[in-house]
Amino acid sequence: MSKKKDKNRGSAGQKRPGWNEYFIGIAKAVSTRATCLRRKYGAVVTKDNIIVSTGYNGAPSGMKDCLEVGRCTRKELRIPHGERYELCHSVHAEANAIIRAPVHELEGATIYISGADDGLGECLSEPCMMCKRIILNSKIARVVYSDGNGKFHVVHPKKWLKKRV
C-alpha cells in the first residue's frame, strides 16, 4: 500500500510554502527596492500562479526619491500613517505593479502586498483607500496582504464595495 504523496513536501520531508506564502515572500523581497524613508512596500501581481508584474513604493520615474533627497516631508511633519498622502512623492507599490502589468493579465489576477516600517519590521499591509480603488478598477480578483505578524489576509476586492455606507 503506497502513501499518498504530499505535493508540499520534498523527498527529504521538507515543507514547501503554499502559493500565498511564496508570493508574499516575493513581495517582501520586492519591498527592499523601495525608496521611501518611512515604509517599504512591495507588491506582486500573479495570474494562474505566474508573476505578471511587481512594484515597490518610490518616486515617479525621472523624479528624485526620498533616499536621494535624504528627507521625508510626512515623516518630518509627524503625519500619521494613512493621512495626507498628497504630501508624499511616492507612488504606492500596488499602483506601480498595476501600471506595469499588461491590462489583459489583470482581470482575475491576485495581488500580494508586503510592507515594513522603518526600523520596526513587518507591518500591516492592507491597501489604502486610493489603492483599493485602483485594485477594483483593474479587475484584480484577490488581494493577499501581510498582517504584520507573519501571517496574511485574503480579500476579494468586490467585498470592499459592500462596506460603503
Tab-separated table of C-alpha atoms in Angstrom:
chain	number	residue	atom	x	y	z
A	1	MET	CA	0.000	0.000	0.000
A	2	SER	CA	1.549	3.316	-1.058
A	3	LYS	CA	1.237	6.558	0.844
A	4	LYS	CA	-0.335	9.495	-0.951
A	5	LYS	CA	2.451	11.983	-1.755
A	6	ASP	CA	2.059	15.453	-0.187
A	7	LYS	CA	2.785	17.890	-3.021
A	8	ASN	CA	4.120	20.414	-0.471
A	9	ARG	CA	6.767	18.033	0.882
A	10	GLY	CA	10.044	17.212	-0.806
A	11	SER	CA	11.734	13.829	-0.764
A	12	ALA	CA	13.551	14.768	2.479
A	13	GLY	CA	10.248	15.727	4.136
A	14	GLN	CA	10.923	19.458	3.769
A	15	LYS	CA	7.752	21.550	3.768
A	16	ARG	CA	7.254	23.790	0.752
A	17	PRO	CA	5.379	27.065	1.219
A	18	GLY	CA	1.892	27.345	-0.236
A	19	TRP	CA	1.318	29.825	-3.071
A	20	ASN	CA	0.196	32.633	-0.749
A	21	GLU	CA	3.276	32.298	1.476
A	22	TYR	CA	5.516	32.010	-1.584
A	23	PHE	CA	4.234	35.173	-3.290
A	24	ILE	CA	4.052	37.172	-0.020
A	25	GLY	CA	7.735	36.271	0.398
A	26	ILE	CA	8.462	37.586	-3.085
A	27	ALA	CA	6.506	40.799	-2.318
A	28	LYS	CA	8.660	41.181	0.803
A	29	ALA	CA	11.801	40.816	-1.340
A	30	VAL	CA	10.457	43.373	-3.853
A	31	SER	CA	9.890	45.832	-0.978
A	32	THR	CA	13.647	46.016	-0.412
A	33	ARG	CA	13.847	48.150	-3.598
A	34	ALA	CA	11.503	50.819	-2.135
A	35	THR	CA	12.876	54.343	-1.842
A	36	CYS	CA	10.603	55.588	0.959
A	37	LEU	CA	12.236	56.567	4.259
A	38	ARG	CA	9.168	55.626	6.336
A	39	ARG	CA	7.847	52.360	4.984
A	40	LYS	CA	8.946	49.900	2.338
A	41	TYR	CA	6.219	48.083	0.420
A	42	GLY	CA	6.362	45.506	-2.324
A	43	ALA	CA	3.570	44.141	-4.498
A	44	VAL	CA	3.407	41.171	-6.845
A	45	VAL	CA	0.607	40.599	-9.366
A	46	THR	CA	0.079	36.980	-10.387
A	47	LYS	CA	-2.274	35.135	-12.659
A	48	ASP	CA	-2.525	31.346	-12.572
A	49	ASN	CA	0.454	31.348	-10.155
A	50	ILE	CA	2.677	33.091	-12.701
A	51	ILE	CA	4.162	36.520	-11.904
A	52	VAL	CA	2.704	39.202	-14.167
A	53	SER	CA	4.414	42.237	-12.607
A	54	THR	CA	5.972	43.652	-9.469
A	55	GLY	CA	6.105	47.103	-7.910
A	56	TYR	CA	7.517	48.894	-4.909
A	57	ASN	CA	6.824	52.320	-3.442
A	58	GLY	CA	9.000	55.099	-4.743
A	59	ALA	CA	9.115	58.391	-6.605
A	60	PRO	CA	7.737	58.566	-10.149
A	61	SER	CA	10.224	57.900	-12.961
A	62	GLY	CA	12.575	60.811	-13.503
A	63	MET	CA	11.858	62.391	-10.113
A	64	LYS	CA	14.285	62.357	-7.169
A	65	ASP	CA	13.191	59.956	-4.454
A	66	CYS	CA	13.344	60.393	-0.694
A	67	LEU	CA	16.555	58.351	-0.422
A	68	GLU	CA	18.308	60.702	-2.880
A	69	VAL	CA	16.931	63.845	-1.229
A	70	GLY	CA	17.528	62.460	2.265
A	71	ARG	CA	14.246	63.596	3.775
A	72	CYS	CA	10.556	62.744	4.028
A	73	THR	CA	8.054	65.582	4.396
A	74	ARG	CA	5.409	63.382	6.036
A	75	LYS	CA	7.963	61.980	8.497
A	76	GLU	CA	9.260	65.469	9.359
A	77	LEU	CA	5.711	66.731	9.966
A	78	ARG	CA	4.880	63.588	12.012
A	79	ILE	CA	1.843	62.872	9.865
A	80	PRO	CA	0.192	59.577	10.905
A	81	HIS	CA	0.175	56.635	8.507
A	82	GLY	CA	-2.803	56.725	6.150
A	83	GLU	CA	-3.162	60.515	6.164
A	84	ARG	CA	-2.138	63.400	3.889
A	85	TYR	CA	-0.802	61.290	1.010
A	86	GLU	CA	-0.808	64.398	-1.185
A	87	LEU	CA	2.411	65.427	0.614
A	88	CYS	CA	4.129	62.179	-0.364
A	89	HIS	CA	6.219	61.915	-3.544
A	90	SER	CA	5.980	58.130	-3.747
A	91	VAL	CA	3.781	56.044	-5.981
A	92	HIS	CA	2.452	53.119	-3.942
A	93	ALA	CA	3.693	49.584	-4.620
A	94	GLU	CA	0.230	48.362	-5.646
A	95	ALA	CA	-0.160	51.185	-8.173
A	96	ASN	CA	3.318	50.565	-9.618
A	97	ALA	CA	2.642	46.830	-10.010
A	98	ILE	CA	-0.695	47.505	-11.722
A	99	ILE	CA	0.760	50.211	-14.000
A	100	ARG	CA	3.476	47.804	-15.170
A	101	ALA	CA	1.123	44.867	-15.829
A	102	PRO	CA	-0.467	44.161	-19.209
A	103	VAL	CA	-4.142	45.151	-18.885
A	104	HIS	CA	-5.433	41.788	-20.130
A	105	GLU	CA	-3.466	39.994	-17.365
A	106	LEU	CA	-5.078	41.961	-14.511
A	107	GLU	CA	-8.636	40.670	-14.793
A	108	GLY	CA	-8.988	37.761	-12.385
A	109	ALA	CA	-5.423	38.172	-11.078
A	110	THR	CA	-4.158	38.204	-7.476
A	111	ILE	CA	-2.044	40.962	-5.926
A	112	TYR	CA	0.235	40.180	-2.980
A	113	ILE	CA	1.370	43.055	-0.734
A	114	SER	CA	4.002	43.134	1.995
A	115	GLY	CA	5.428	46.079	3.883
A	116	ALA	CA	7.832	47.008	6.642
A	117	ASP	CA	8.012	50.055	8.900
A	118	ASP	CA	11.367	51.819	9.061
A	119	GLY	CA	13.191	50.137	11.923
A	120	LEU	CA	10.120	48.304	13.261
A	121	GLY	CA	9.865	45.310	10.917
A	122	GLU	CA	6.871	43.873	9.079
A	123	CYS	CA	3.669	45.901	9.282
A	124	LEU	CA	0.007	45.542	8.402
A	125	SER	CA	-0.045	45.950	4.620
A	126	GLU	CA	-3.738	46.490	3.882
A	127	PRO	CA	-4.102	48.749	0.827
A	128	CYS	CA	-5.077	52.375	1.423
A	129	MET	CA	-8.367	53.702	0.027
A	130	MET	CA	-6.663	55.089	-3.085
A	131	CYS	CA	-5.050	51.721	-3.851
A	132	LYS	CA	-8.294	49.871	-3.130
A	133	ARG	CA	-9.978	51.939	-5.857
A	134	ILE	CA	-7.109	51.232	-8.272
A	135	ILE	CA	-7.311	47.497	-7.492
A	136	LEU	CA	-11.082	47.492	-8.002
A	137	ASN	CA	-10.748	49.363	-11.290
A	138	SER	CA	-8.089	46.931	-12.541
A	139	LYS	CA	-10.471	43.960	-12.013
A	140	ILE	CA	-7.994	42.100	-9.816
A	141	ALA	CA	-9.958	39.282	-8.158
A	142	ARG	CA	-7.965	38.647	-4.956
A	143	VAL	CA	-5.782	40.660	-2.605
A	144	VAL	CA	-3.404	38.936	-0.189
A	145	TYR	CA	-1.607	41.205	2.268
A	146	SER	CA	0.655	40.786	5.299
A	147	ASP	CA	-0.932	41.212	8.716
A	148	GLY	CA	2.306	42.417	10.343
A	149	ASN	CA	2.683	39.241	12.402
A	150	GLY	CA	3.997	36.772	9.851
A	151	LYS	CA	0.559	35.822	8.535
A	152	PHE	CA	-1.671	37.290	5.823
A	153	HIS	CA	-5.249	38.226	4.944
A	154	VAL	CA	-7.045	37.158	1.750
A	155	VAL	CA	-9.707	39.556	0.474
A	156	HIS	CA	-11.957	39.672	-2.556
A	157	PRO	CA	-11.990	43.361	-3.590
A	158	LYS	CA	-15.698	43.375	-4.515
A	159	LYS	CA	-16.429	42.982	-0.782
A	160	TRP	CA	-14.979	46.483	-0.296
A	161	LEU	CA	-17.907	47.816	-2.328
A	162	LYS	CA	-20.403	46.264	0.089
A	163	LYS	CA	-18.818	48.078	3.054
A	164	ARG	CA	-19.788	51.508	1.717
A	165	VAL	CA	-22.201	53.421	3.872
